[in-house]
mmCIF file of C-alpha atoms in Angstrom:
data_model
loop_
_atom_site.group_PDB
_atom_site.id
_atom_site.type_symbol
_atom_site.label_atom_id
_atom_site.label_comp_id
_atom_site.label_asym_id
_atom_site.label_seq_id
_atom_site.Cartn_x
_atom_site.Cartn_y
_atom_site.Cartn_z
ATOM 1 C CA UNK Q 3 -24.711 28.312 53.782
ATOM 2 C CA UNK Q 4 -23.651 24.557 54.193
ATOM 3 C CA UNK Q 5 -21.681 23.943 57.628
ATOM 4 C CA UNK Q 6 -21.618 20.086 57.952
ATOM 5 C CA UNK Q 7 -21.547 17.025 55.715
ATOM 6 C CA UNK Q 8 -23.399 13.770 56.613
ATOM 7 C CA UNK Q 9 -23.378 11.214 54.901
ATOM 8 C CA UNK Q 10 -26.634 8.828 54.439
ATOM 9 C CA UNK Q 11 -26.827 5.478 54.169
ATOM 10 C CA UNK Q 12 -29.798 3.232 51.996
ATOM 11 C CA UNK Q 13 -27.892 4.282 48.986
ATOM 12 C CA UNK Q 14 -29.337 0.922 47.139
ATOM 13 C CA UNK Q 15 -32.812 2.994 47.440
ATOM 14 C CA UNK Q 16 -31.802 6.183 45.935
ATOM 15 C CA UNK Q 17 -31.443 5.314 42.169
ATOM 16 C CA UNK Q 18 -34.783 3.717 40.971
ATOM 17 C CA UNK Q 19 -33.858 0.732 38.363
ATOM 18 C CA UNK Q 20 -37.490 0.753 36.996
ATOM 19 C CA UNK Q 21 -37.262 4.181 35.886
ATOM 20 C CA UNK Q 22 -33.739 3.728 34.037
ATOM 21 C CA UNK Q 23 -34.771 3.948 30.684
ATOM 22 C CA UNK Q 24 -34.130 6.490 27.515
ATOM 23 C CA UNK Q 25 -36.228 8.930 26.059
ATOM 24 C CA UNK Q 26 -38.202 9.396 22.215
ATOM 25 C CA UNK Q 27 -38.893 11.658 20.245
ATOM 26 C CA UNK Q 28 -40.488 10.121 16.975
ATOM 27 C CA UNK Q 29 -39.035 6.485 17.596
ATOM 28 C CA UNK Q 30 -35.272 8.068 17.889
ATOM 29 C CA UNK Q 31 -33.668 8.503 21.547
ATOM 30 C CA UNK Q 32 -32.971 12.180 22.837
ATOM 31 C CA UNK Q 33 -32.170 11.320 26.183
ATOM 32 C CA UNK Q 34 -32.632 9.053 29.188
ATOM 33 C CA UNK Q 35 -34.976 9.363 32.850
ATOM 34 C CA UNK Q 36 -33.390 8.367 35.634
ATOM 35 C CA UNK Q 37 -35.532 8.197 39.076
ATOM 36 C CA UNK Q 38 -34.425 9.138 42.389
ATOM 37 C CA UNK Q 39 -35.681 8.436 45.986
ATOM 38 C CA UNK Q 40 -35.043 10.230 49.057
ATOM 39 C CA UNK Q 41 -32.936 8.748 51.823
ATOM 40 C CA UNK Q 42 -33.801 10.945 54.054
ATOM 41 C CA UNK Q 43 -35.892 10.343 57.223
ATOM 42 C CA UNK Q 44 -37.915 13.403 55.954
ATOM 43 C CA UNK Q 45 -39.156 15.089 53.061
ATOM 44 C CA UNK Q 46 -37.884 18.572 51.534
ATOM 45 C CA UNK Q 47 -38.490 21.201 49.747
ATOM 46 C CA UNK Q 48 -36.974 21.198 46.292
ATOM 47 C CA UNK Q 49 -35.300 24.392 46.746
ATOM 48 C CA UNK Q 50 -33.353 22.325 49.691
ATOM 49 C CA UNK Q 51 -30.982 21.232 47.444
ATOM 50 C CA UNK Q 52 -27.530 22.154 47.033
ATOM 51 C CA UNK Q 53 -26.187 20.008 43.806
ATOM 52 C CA UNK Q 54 -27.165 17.539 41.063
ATOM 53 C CA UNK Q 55 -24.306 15.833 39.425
ATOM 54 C CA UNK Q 56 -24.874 12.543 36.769
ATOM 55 C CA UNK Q 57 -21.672 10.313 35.594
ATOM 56 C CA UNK Q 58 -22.863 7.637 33.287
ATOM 57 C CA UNK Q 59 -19.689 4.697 32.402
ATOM 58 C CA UNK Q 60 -17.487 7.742 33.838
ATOM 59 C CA UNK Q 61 -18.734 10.475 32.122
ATOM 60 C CA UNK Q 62 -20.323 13.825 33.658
ATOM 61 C CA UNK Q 63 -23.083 15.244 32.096
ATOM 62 C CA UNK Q 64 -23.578 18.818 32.052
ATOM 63 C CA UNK Q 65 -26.628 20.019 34.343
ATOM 64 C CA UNK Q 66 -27.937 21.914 31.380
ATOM 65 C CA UNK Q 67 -28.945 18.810 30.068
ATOM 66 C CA UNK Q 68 -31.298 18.265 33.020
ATOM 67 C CA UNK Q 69 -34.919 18.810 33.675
ATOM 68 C CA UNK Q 70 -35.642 17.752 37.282
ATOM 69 C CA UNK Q 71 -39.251 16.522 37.406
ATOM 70 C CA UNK Q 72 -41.403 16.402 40.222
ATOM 71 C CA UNK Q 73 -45.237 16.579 41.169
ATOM 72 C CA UNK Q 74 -46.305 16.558 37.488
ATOM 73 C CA UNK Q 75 -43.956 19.617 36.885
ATOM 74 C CA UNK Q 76 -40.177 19.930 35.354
ATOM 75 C CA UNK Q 77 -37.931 22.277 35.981
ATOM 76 C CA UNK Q 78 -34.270 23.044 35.400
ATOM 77 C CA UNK Q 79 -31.545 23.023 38.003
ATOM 78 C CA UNK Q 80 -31.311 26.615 37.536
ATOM 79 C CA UNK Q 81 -34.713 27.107 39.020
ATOM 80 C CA UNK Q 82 -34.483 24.396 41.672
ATOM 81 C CA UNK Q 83 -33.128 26.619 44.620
ATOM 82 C CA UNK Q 84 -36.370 29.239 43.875
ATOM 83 C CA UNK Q 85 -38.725 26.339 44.110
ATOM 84 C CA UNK Q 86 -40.211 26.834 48.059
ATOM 85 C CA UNK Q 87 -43.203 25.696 47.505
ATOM 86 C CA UNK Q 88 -42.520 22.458 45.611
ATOM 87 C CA UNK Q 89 -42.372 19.489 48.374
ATOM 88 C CA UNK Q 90 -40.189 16.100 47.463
ATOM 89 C CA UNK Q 91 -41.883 13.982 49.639
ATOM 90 C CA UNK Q 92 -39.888 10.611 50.952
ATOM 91 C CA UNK Q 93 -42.251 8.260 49.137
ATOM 92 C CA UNK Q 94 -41.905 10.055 45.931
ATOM 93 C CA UNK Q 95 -39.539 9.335 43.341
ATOM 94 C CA UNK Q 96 -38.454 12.222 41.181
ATOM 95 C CA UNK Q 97 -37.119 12.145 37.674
ATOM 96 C CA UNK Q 98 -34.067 13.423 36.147
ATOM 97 C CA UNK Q 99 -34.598 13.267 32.596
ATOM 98 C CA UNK Q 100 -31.071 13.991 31.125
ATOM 99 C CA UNK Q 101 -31.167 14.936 27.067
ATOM 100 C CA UNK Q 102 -27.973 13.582 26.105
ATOM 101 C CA UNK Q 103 -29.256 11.481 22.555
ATOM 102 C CA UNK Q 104 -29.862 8.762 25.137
ATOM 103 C CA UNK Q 105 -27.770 5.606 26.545
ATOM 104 C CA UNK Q 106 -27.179 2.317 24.730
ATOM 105 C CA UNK Q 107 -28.969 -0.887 25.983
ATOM 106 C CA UNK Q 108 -27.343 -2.695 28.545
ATOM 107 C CA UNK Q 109 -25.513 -2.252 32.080
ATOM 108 C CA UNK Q 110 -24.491 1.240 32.548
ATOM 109 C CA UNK Q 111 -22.208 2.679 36.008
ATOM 110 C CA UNK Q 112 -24.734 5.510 37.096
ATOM 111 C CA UNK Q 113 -23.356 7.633 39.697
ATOM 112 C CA UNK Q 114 -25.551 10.374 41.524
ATOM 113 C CA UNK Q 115 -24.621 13.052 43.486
ATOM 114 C CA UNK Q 116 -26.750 14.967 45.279
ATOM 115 C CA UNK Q 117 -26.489 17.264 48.616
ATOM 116 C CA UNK Q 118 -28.950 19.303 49.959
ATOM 117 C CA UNK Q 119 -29.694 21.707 53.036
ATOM 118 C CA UNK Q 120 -31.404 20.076 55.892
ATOM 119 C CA UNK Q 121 -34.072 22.856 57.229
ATOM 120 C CA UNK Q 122 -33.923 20.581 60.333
ATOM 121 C CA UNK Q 123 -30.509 20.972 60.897
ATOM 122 C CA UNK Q 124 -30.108 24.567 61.308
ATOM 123 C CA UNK Q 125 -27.031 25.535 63.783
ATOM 124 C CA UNK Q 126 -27.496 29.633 63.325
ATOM 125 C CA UNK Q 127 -28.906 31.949 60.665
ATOM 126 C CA UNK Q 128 -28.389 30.554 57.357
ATOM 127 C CA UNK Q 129 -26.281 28.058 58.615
ATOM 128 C CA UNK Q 130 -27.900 24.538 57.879
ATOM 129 C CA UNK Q 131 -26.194 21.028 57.875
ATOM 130 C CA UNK Q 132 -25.861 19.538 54.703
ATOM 131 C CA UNK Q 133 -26.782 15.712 53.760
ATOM 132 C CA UNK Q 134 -24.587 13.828 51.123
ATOM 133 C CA UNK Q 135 -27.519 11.968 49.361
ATOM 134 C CA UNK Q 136 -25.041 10.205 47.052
ATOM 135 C CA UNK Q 137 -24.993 6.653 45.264
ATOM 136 C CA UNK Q 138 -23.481 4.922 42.458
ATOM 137 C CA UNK Q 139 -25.489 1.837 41.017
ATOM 138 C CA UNK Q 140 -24.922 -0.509 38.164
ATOM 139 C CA UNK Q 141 -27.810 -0.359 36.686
ATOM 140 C CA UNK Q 142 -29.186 -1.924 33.281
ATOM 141 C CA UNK Q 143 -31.242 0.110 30.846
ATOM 142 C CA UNK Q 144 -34.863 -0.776 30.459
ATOM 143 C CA UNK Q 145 -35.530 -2.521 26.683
ATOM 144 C CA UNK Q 146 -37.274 -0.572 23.961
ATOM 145 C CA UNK Q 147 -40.768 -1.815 24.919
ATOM 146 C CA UNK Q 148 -40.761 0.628 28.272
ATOM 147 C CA UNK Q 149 -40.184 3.806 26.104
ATOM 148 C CA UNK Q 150 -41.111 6.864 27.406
ATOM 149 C CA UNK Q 151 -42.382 9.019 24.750
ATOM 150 C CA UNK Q 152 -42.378 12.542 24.990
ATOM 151 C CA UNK Q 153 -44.575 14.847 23.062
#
């Protein structure tokens, strides 16, 4: 159960402008990746965190649109607070690839939220602090000729 808020700061490194870019399927977009760092002093396990939240230009995007992808695996937020054994490491970027027919070309307001449990900040049984991993970017979309194609 979350006790305490802190706020980070680094939130420049959190969203990863290289990996801004939309999805295809058959040459027409389905969605867009977006990559995110840790700004954490320390790694965690996936199942460490507390909420996902994407605004694009203002807009929230439902999290069932999400597949959070990590270690060569995806999974949906649903399953991230089961995943113990899966370790987000702090020089490992993770993807959110969010199926929402993709974004236009261009700049784009990206806003992240994301808290998690410390498991190094516990103050008493199931009572952990809880980090504000946060940031809002502009960010431009990567052209056509960095596609991601998925199969």
């Amino acid at each position: 159960m979350p006790t305490v808020f802190i706020k980070l700061g680094f939130n420049d490194k959190v969203l990863c402008e290289k990996r801004f870019r939309n999805i295809y399927l058959n040459s027409v977009p389905v969605g867009f990746n977006l990559g995110i760092n840790l700004n954490y002093y320390r790694g965690l396990h996936v199942s460490c965190i507390q909420k996902i939240e994407v605004k694009v230009d203002g807009e929230v995007l439902p999290e069932q649109l999400y597949l959070f992808c990590i270690n060569g695996k995806k999974f949906s937020i649903n399953q991230l607070k089961d995943l113990y054994a899966e370790f987000w490491g702090t020089k490992n970027t993770a993807n959110l690839e969010i199926y929402n027919n993709g974004l236009l070309e261009g700049e784009h307001e990206v806003e992240l939220t994301l808290h998690f449990r410390s498991p190094y900040l516990r103050f008493a049984p199931r009572f952990y602090g809880t980090i504000d991993s946060s940031a809002r970017k502009r960010m431009t979309l990567i052209s056509n000729k960095e596609e991601v194609h998925i199969q």
